[in-house]
Coordinates of C-alpha atoms in Angstrom, one line a residue:
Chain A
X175 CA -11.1 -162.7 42.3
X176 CA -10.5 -158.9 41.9
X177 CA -11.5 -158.0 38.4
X178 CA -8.7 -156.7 36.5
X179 CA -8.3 -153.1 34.9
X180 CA -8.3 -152.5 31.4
X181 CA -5.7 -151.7 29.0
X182 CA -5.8 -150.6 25.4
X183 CA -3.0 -151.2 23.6
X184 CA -3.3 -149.2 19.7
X185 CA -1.4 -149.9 16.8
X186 CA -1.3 -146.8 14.1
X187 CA 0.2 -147.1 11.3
X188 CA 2.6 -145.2 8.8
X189 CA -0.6 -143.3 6.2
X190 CA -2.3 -141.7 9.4
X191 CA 1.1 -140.8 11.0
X192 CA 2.0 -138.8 7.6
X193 CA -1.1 -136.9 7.6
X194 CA -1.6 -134.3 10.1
X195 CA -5.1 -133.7 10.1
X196 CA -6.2 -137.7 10.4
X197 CA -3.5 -138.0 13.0
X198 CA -4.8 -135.4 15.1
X199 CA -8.6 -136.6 15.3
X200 CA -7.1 -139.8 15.7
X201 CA -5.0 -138.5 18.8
X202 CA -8.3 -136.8 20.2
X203 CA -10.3 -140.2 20.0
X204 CA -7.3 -141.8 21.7
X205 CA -6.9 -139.8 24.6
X206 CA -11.0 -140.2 25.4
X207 CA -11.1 -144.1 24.8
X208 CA -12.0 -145.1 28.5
X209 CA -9.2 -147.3 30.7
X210 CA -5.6 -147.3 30.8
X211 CA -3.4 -147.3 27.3
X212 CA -0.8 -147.2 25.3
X213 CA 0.1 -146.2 21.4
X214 CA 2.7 -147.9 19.1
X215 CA 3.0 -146.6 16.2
X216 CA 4.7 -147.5 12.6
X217 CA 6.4 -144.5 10.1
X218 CA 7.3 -146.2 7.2
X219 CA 5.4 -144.0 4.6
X220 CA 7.9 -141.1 6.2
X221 CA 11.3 -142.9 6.9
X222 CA 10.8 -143.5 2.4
X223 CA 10.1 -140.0 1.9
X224 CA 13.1 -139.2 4.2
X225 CA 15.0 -142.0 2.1
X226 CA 14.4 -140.1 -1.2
X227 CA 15.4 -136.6 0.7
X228 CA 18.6 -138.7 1.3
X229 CA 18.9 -140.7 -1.9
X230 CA 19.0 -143.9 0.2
X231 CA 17.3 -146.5 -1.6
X232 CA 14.3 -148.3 0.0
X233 CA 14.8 -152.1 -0.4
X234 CA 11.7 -153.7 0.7
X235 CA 11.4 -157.9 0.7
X236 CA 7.6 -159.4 1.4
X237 CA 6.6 -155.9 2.5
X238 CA 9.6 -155.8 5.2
X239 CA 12.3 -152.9 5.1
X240 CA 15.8 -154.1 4.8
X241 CA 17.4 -151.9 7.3
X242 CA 21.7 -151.8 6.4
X243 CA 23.3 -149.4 8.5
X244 CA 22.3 -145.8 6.7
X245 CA 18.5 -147.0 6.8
X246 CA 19.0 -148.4 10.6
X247 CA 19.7 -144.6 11.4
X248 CA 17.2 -143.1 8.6
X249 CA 14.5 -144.6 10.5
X250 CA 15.9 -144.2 14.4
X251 CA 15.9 -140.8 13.4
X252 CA 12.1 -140.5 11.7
X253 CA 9.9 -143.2 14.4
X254 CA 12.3 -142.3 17.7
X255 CA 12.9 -138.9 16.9
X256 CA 10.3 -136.8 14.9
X257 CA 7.4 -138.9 15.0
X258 CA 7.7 -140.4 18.7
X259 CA 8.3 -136.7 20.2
X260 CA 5.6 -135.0 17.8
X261 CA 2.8 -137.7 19.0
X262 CA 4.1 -137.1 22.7
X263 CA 3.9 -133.1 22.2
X264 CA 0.5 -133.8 20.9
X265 CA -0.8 -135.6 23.3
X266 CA 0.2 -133.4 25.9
X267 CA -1.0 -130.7 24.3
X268 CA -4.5 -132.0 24.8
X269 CA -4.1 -133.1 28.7
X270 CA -2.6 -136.7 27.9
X271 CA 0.3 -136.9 30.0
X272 CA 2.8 -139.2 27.6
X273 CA 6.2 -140.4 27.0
X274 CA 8.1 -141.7 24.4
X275 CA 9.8 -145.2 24.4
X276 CA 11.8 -147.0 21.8
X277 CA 12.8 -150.6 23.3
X278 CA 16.2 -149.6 24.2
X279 CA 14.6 -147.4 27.1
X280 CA 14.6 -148.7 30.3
X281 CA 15.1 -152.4 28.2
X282 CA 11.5 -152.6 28.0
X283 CA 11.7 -154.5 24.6
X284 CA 15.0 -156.7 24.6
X285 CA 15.0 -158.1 21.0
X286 CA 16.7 -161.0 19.2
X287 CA 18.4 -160.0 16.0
X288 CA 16.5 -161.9 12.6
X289 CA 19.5 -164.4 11.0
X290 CA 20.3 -163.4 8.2
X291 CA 19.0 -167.0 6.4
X292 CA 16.7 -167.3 4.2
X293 CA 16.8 -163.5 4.0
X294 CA 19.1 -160.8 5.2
X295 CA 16.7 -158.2 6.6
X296 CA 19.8 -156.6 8.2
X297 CA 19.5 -154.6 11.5
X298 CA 15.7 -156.1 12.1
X299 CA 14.6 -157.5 15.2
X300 CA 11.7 -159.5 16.6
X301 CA 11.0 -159.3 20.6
X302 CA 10.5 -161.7 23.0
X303 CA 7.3 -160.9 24.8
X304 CA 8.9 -163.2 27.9
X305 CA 11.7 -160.3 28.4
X306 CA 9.2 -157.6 28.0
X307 CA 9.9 -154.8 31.0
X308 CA 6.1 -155.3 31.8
X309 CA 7.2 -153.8 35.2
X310 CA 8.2 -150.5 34.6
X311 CA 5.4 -150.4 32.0
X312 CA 2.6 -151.5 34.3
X313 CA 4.8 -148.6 36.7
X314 CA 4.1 -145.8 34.3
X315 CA 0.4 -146.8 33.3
X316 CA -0.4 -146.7 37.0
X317 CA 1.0 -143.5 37.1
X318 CA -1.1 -142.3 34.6
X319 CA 1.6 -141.7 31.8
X320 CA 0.8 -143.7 28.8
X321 CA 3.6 -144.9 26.9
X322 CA 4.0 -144.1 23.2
X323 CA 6.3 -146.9 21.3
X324 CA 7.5 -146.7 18.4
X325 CA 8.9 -149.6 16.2
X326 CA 12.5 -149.6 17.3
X327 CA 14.1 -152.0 19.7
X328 CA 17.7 -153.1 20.6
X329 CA 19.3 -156.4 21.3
X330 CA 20.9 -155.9 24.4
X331 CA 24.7 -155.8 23.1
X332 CA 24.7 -152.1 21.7
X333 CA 23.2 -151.8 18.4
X334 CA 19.1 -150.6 17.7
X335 CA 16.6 -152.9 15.7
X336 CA 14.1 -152.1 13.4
X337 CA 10.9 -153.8 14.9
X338 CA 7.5 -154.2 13.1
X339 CA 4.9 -152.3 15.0
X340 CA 2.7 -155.1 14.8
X341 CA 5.0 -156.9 16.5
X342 CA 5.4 -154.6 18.9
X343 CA 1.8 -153.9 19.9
X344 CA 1.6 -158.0 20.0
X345 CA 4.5 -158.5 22.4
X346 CA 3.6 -155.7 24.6
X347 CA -0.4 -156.9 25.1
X348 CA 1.0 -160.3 25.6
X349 CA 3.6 -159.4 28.2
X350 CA 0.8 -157.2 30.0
X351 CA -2.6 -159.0 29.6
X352 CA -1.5 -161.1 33.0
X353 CA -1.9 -157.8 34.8
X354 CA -4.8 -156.1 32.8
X355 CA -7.9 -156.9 31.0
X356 CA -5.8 -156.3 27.6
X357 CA -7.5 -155.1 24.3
X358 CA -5.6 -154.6 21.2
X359 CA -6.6 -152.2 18.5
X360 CA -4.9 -152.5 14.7
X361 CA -6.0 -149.5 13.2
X362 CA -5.6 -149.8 9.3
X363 CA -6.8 -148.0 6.3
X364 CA -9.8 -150.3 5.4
X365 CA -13.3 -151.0 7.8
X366 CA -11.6 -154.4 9.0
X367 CA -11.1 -157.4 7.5
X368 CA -13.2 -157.6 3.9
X369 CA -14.3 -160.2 1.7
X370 CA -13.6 -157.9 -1.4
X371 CA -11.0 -155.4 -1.0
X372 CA -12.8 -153.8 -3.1
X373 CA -16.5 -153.7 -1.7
X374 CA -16.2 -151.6 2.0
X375 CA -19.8 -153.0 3.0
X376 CA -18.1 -156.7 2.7
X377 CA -16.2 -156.6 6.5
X378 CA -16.8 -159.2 8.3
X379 CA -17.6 -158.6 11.8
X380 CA -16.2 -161.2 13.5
X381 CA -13.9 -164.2 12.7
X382 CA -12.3 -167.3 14.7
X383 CA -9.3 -169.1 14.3
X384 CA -10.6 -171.7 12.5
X385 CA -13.0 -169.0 10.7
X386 CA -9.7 -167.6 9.4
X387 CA -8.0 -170.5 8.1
X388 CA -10.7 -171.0 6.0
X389 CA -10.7 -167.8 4.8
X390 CA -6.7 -168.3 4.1
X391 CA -7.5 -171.4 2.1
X392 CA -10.6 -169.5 0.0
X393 CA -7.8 -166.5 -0.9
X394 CA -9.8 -163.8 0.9
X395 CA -7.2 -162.8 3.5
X396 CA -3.6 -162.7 1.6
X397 CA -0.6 -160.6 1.6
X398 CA -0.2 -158.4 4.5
X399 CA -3.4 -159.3 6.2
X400 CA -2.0 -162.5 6.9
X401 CA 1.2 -161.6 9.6
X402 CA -1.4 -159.5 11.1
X403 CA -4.1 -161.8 11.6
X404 CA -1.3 -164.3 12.5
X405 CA -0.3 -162.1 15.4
X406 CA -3.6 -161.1 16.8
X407 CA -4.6 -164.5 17.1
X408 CA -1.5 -165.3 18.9
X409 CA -1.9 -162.8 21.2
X410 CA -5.8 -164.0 21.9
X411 CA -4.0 -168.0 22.9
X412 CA -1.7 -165.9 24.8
X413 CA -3.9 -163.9 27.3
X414 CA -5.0 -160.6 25.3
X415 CA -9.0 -160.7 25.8
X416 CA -9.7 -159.1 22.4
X417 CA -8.3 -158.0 19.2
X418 CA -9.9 -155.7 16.8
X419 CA -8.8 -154.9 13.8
X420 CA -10.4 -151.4 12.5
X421 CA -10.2 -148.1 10.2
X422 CA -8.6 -145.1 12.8
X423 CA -11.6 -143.1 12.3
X424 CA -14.0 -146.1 14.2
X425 CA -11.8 -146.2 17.6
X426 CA -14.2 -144.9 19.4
X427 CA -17.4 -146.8 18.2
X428 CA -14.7 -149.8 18.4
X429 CA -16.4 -150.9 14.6
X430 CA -14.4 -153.3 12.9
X431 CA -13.1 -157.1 13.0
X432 CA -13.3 -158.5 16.3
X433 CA -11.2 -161.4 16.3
X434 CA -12.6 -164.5 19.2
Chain B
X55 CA 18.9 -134.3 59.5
X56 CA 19.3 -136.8 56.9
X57 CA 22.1 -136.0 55.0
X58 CA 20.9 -136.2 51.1
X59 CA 21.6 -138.7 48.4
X60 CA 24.4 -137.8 46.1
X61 CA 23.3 -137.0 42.5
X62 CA 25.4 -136.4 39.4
X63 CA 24.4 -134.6 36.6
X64 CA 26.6 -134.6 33.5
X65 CA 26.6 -132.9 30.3
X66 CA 28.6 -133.8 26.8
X67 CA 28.5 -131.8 24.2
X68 CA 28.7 -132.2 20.4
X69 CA 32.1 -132.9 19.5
X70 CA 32.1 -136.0 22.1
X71 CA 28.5 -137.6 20.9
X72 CA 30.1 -136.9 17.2
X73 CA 33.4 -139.1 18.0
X74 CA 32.3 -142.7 18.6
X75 CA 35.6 -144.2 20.5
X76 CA 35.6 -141.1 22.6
X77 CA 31.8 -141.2 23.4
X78 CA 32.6 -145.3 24.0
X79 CA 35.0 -144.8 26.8
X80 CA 33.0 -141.9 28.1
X81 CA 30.3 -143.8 29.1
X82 CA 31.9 -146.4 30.5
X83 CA 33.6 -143.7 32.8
X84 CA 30.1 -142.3 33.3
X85 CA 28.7 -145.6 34.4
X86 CA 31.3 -146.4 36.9
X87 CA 30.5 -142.7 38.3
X88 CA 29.1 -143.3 41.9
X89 CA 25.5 -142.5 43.0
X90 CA 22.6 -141.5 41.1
X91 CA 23.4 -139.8 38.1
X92 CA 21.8 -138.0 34.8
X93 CA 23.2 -137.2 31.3
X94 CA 22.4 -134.9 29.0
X95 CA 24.3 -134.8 25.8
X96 CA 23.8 -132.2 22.5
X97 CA 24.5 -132.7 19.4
X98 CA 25.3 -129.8 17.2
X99 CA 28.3 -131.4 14.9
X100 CA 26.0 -134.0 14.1
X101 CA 22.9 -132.1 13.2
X102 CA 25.3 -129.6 10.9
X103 CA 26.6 -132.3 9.0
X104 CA 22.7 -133.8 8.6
X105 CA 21.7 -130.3 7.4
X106 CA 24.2 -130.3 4.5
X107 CA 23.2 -133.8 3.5
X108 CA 19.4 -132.9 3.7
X109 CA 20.9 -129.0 1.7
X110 CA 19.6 -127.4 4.8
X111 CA 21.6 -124.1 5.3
X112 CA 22.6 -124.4 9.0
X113 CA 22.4 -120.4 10.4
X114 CA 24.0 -119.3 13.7
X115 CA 23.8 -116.2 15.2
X116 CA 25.5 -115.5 19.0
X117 CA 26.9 -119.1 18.8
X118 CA 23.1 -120.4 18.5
X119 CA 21.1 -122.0 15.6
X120 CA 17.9 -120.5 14.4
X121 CA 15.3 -123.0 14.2
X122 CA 13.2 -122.5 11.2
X123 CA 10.6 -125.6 10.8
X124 CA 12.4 -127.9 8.9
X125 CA 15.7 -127.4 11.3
X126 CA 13.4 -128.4 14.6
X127 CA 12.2 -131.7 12.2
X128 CA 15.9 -131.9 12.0
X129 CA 17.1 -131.3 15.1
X130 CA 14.4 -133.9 16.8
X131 CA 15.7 -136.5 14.6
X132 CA 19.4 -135.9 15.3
X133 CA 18.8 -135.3 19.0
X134 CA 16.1 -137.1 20.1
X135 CA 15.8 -139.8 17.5
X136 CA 19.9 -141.0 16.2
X137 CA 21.8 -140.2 18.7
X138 CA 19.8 -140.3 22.1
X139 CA 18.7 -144.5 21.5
X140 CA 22.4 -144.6 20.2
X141 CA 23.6 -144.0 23.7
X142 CA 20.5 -145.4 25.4
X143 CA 21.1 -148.6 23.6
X144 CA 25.3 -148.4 24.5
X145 CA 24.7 -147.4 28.0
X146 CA 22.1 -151.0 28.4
X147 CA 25.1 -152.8 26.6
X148 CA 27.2 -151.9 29.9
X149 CA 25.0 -152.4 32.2
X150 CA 23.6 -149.2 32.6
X151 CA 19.7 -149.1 33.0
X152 CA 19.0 -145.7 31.0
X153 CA 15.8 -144.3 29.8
X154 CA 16.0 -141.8 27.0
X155 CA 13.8 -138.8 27.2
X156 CA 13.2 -135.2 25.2
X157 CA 11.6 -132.4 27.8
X158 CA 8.2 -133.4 26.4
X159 CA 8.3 -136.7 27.4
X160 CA 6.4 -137.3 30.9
X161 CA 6.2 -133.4 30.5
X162 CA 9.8 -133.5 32.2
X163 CA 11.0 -129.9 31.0
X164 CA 8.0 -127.7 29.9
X165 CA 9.6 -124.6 28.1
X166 CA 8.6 -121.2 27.1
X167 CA 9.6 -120.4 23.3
X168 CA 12.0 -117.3 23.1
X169 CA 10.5 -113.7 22.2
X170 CA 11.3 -113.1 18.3
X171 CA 12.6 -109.7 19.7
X172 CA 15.3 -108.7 19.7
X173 CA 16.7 -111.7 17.3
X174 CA 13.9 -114.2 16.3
X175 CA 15.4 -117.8 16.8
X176 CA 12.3 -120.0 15.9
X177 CA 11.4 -122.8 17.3
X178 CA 13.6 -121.8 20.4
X179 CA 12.6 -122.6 23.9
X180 CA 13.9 -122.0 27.6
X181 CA 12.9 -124.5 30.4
X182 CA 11.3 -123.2 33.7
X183 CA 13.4 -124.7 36.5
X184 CA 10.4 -124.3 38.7
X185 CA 7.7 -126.5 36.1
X186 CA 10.3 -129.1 35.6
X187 CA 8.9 -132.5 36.5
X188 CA 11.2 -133.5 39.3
X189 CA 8.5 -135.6 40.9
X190 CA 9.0 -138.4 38.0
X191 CA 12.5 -138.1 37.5
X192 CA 13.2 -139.2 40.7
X193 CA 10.8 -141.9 40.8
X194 CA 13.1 -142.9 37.6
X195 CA 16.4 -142.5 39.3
X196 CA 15.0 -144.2 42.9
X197 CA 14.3 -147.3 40.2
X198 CA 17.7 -147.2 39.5
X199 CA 17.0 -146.0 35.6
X200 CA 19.0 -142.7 34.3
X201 CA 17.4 -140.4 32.6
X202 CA 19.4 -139.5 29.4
X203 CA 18.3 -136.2 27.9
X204 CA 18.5 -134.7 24.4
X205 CA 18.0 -131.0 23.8
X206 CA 14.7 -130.9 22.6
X207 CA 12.1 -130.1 24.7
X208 CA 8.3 -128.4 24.1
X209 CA 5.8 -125.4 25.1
X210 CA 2.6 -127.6 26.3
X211 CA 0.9 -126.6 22.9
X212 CA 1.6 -129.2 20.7
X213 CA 4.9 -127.7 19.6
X214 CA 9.0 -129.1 20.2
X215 CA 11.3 -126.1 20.9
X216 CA 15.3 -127.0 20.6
X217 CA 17.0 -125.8 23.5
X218 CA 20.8 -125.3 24.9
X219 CA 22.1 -128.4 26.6
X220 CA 23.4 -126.6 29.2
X221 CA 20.2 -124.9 30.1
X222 CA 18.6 -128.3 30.3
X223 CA 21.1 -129.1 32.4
X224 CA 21.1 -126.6 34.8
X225 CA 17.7 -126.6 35.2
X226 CA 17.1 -129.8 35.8
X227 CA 20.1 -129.6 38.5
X228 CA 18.3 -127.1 40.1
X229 CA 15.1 -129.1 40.5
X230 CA 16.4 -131.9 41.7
X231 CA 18.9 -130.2 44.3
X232 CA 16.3 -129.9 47.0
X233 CA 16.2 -133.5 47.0
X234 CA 19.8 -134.8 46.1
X235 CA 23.4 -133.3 47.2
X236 CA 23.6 -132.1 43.4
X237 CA 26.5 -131.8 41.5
X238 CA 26.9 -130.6 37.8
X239 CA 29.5 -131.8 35.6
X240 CA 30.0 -129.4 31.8
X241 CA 32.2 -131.0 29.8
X242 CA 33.5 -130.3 27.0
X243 CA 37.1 -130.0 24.8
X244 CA 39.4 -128.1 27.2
X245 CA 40.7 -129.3 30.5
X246 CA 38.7 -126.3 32.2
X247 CA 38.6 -122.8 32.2
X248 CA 41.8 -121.6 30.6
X249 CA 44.1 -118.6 31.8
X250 CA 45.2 -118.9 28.3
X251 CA 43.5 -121.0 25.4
X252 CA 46.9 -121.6 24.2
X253 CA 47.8 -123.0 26.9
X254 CA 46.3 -126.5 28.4
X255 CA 48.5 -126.2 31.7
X256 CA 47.1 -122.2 32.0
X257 CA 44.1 -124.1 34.4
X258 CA 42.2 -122.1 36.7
X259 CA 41.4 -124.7 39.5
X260 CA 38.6 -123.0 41.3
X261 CA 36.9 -119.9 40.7
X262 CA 34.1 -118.2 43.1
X263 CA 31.7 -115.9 41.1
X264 CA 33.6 -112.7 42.3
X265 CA 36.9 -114.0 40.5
X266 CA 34.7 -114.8 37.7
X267 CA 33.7 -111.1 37.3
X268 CA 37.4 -110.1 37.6
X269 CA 38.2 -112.3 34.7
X270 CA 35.6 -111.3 32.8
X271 CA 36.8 -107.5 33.2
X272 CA 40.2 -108.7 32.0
X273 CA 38.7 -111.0 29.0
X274 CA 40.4 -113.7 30.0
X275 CA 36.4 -115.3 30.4
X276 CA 35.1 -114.4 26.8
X277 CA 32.4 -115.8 24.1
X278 CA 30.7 -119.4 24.6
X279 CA 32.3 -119.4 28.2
X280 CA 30.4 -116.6 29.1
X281 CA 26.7 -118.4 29.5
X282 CA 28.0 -121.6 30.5
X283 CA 29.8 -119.7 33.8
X284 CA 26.5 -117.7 34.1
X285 CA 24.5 -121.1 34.1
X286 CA 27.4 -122.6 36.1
X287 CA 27.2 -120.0 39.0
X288 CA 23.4 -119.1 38.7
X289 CA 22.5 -123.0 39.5
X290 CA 25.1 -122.7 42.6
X291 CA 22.6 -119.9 43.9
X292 CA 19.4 -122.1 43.3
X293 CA 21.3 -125.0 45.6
X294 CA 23.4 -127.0 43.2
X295 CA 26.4 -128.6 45.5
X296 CA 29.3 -128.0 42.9
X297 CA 29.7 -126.9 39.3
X298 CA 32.8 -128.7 37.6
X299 CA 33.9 -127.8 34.1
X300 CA 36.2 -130.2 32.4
X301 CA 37.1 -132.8 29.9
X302 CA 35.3 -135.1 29.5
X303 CA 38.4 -137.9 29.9
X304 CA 38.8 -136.0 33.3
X305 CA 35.2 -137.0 34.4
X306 CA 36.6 -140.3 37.2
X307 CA 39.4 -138.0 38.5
X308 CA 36.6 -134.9 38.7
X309 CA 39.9 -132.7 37.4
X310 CA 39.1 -129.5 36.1
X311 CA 37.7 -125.9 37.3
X312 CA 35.9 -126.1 40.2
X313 CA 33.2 -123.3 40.6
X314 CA 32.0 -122.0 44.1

């Protein structure tokens, strides 16, 4: 059997976006990082500065964004508009030939609208990794343009979604790792995953499923750590070879939680 | 010789994009355009009505807005961001495989910024026809996705530059049109070029560039008409087919001024 290619797919999230300086060693690390790749990226920290510039009021609900119609264009204007095209103009800068995609272009992430029961996030969307335009993606990586997401999608019948990143970076691995030897990278503020938030030398290297329920049970992974540990380990049953979840500044040495 | 495949190029302008039934039942007229086709819209009304909101002072100076920093953050997200996956996103609703894209995406429309003599502009850019990516554009359209450009583009050193719609769309008619039987479509609020502004039914049908200097002379050709019939006539010379101004209602009956 012909041994497949690698992919990296990294996750970045909204505190290294909003600072220049981390965001552009973190871009330098990302272009050397060996294989074929791709970035998603989150904005929130921005899109509730923006808010504030705006006086729109940031409703969050169990750390999600509800996104009514001002906030759906708030943040369609900060992740595809400034953020998306100042990462792309970044990259290129430094020889990494890019582009920027929101799931709307080229329908590469077809979403389903969230019902509004139990909670009304509004305009929020989850993908379905099944619909994923893993052609057209898999046409762009081959032709050595690496595609830059960021979290917004659409749902086929006009209107944009907001889309968590992590969700995005999920669906995306998922919908490629039958083509590519897939790697996914969350890259967080912390080491990893730690046994006290508190206590940066308590990561723990390496964790299983099972490993990870327990840990659930025990109270040491809670709160947003737990839709993200969720998702990698879907992604792992679903054909990604390895998840990692890691502080930005570690891409490279590839230090962090590798999940099995 | 083979005879070439057709290729459409359209460009809307500000008031349109700012005017949602009107920008509704202009794409579904652009969709149902034969051949290969491209759009590239602006945005202007939109981004002067953000400005005020944000207490942005919005200066023009020879019909064109200087770009200080916090206008190009502006711009990106009212171009590239709001209203670019706003039309993406309606044009997949009908059918229309598009792909949304600012000049620094796949490093499709590498610019130059503008001298700061003699009027300094900012963050300002003009396209080289000659470095425009044509390769991967037409690996787009051959995949039957359009391209759907906003007004932003950049200079290859990490930096976006806004530029003129018009130029982006001349240039990129100009790269493609040794490959595709081009034609360029500008429209925008009039039913052509006007004998009379007064007067709708004053239409000048067709106009070769020597009639165009005539009218000039007489100033019946004055202000913002000026560069567009310089663009118009200049991309004629670089081996666009046809140059048509007109409305934008006008675009399935291809009614309006015909340049030659």
């Amino acid at each position: 059997m012909k041994k497949k290619e690698t992919l990296s797919i990294v996750k970045i999230g909204g505190n290294i976006v909003d600072n220049p300086e981390a965001l552009k060693a973190f871009l330098y690390d990302f272009h050397r990082l060996e294989g074929r790749k791709m970035l998603v990226h989150g904005g929130g920290v921005m899109a509730s500065k923006m808010a504030s510039q705006l006086g729109i009021e940031t409703k969050m609900v169990q750390g999600r964004r509800i996104t009514d119609e001002e906030t759906l264009k708030l943040v369609t204007m900060v992740y595809a508009g400034w953020i998306n095209k100042n990462i792309v103009a970044s990259l290129q800068q430094i020889g990494c030939n890019s582009i920027g995609l929101s799931g709307a272009d080229a329908n590469t992430i077809p979403s389903v609208r969230r019902s509004p029961e139990p909670i009304d996030f509004g305009f929020v969307g989850d993908p379905n990794p099944e619909k994923i335009n893993a052609t057209f993606l898999s046409q762009l990586i081959e032709s050595n343009i690496t595609p830059v997401f960021c979290a917004i999608t659409h749902d086929g019948h006009g209107s944009l979604l907001n889309t968590n990143a992590d969700t995005i970076a999920y669906s995306v691995a998922t919908a490629l790792s039958n083509q590519y030897d897939t790697s996914l990278y969350y890259c967080f503020e912390k080491k990893g995953v730690l046994r006290d938030l508190n206590d940066s030398k308590s990561l723990i290297p390496s964790m299983t499923r099972a490993e990870c329920e327990k840990y659930k049970q025990q109270g040491i992974i809670a709160d947003g750590m737990i839709p993200k540990l969720d998702n990698s380990f879907r992604a792992i049953e679903n054909g990604v070879s390895r998840v990692i979840i890691l502080h930005a500044k570690n891409l490279l040495k590839q230090q962090g939680t590798v999940l099995l």
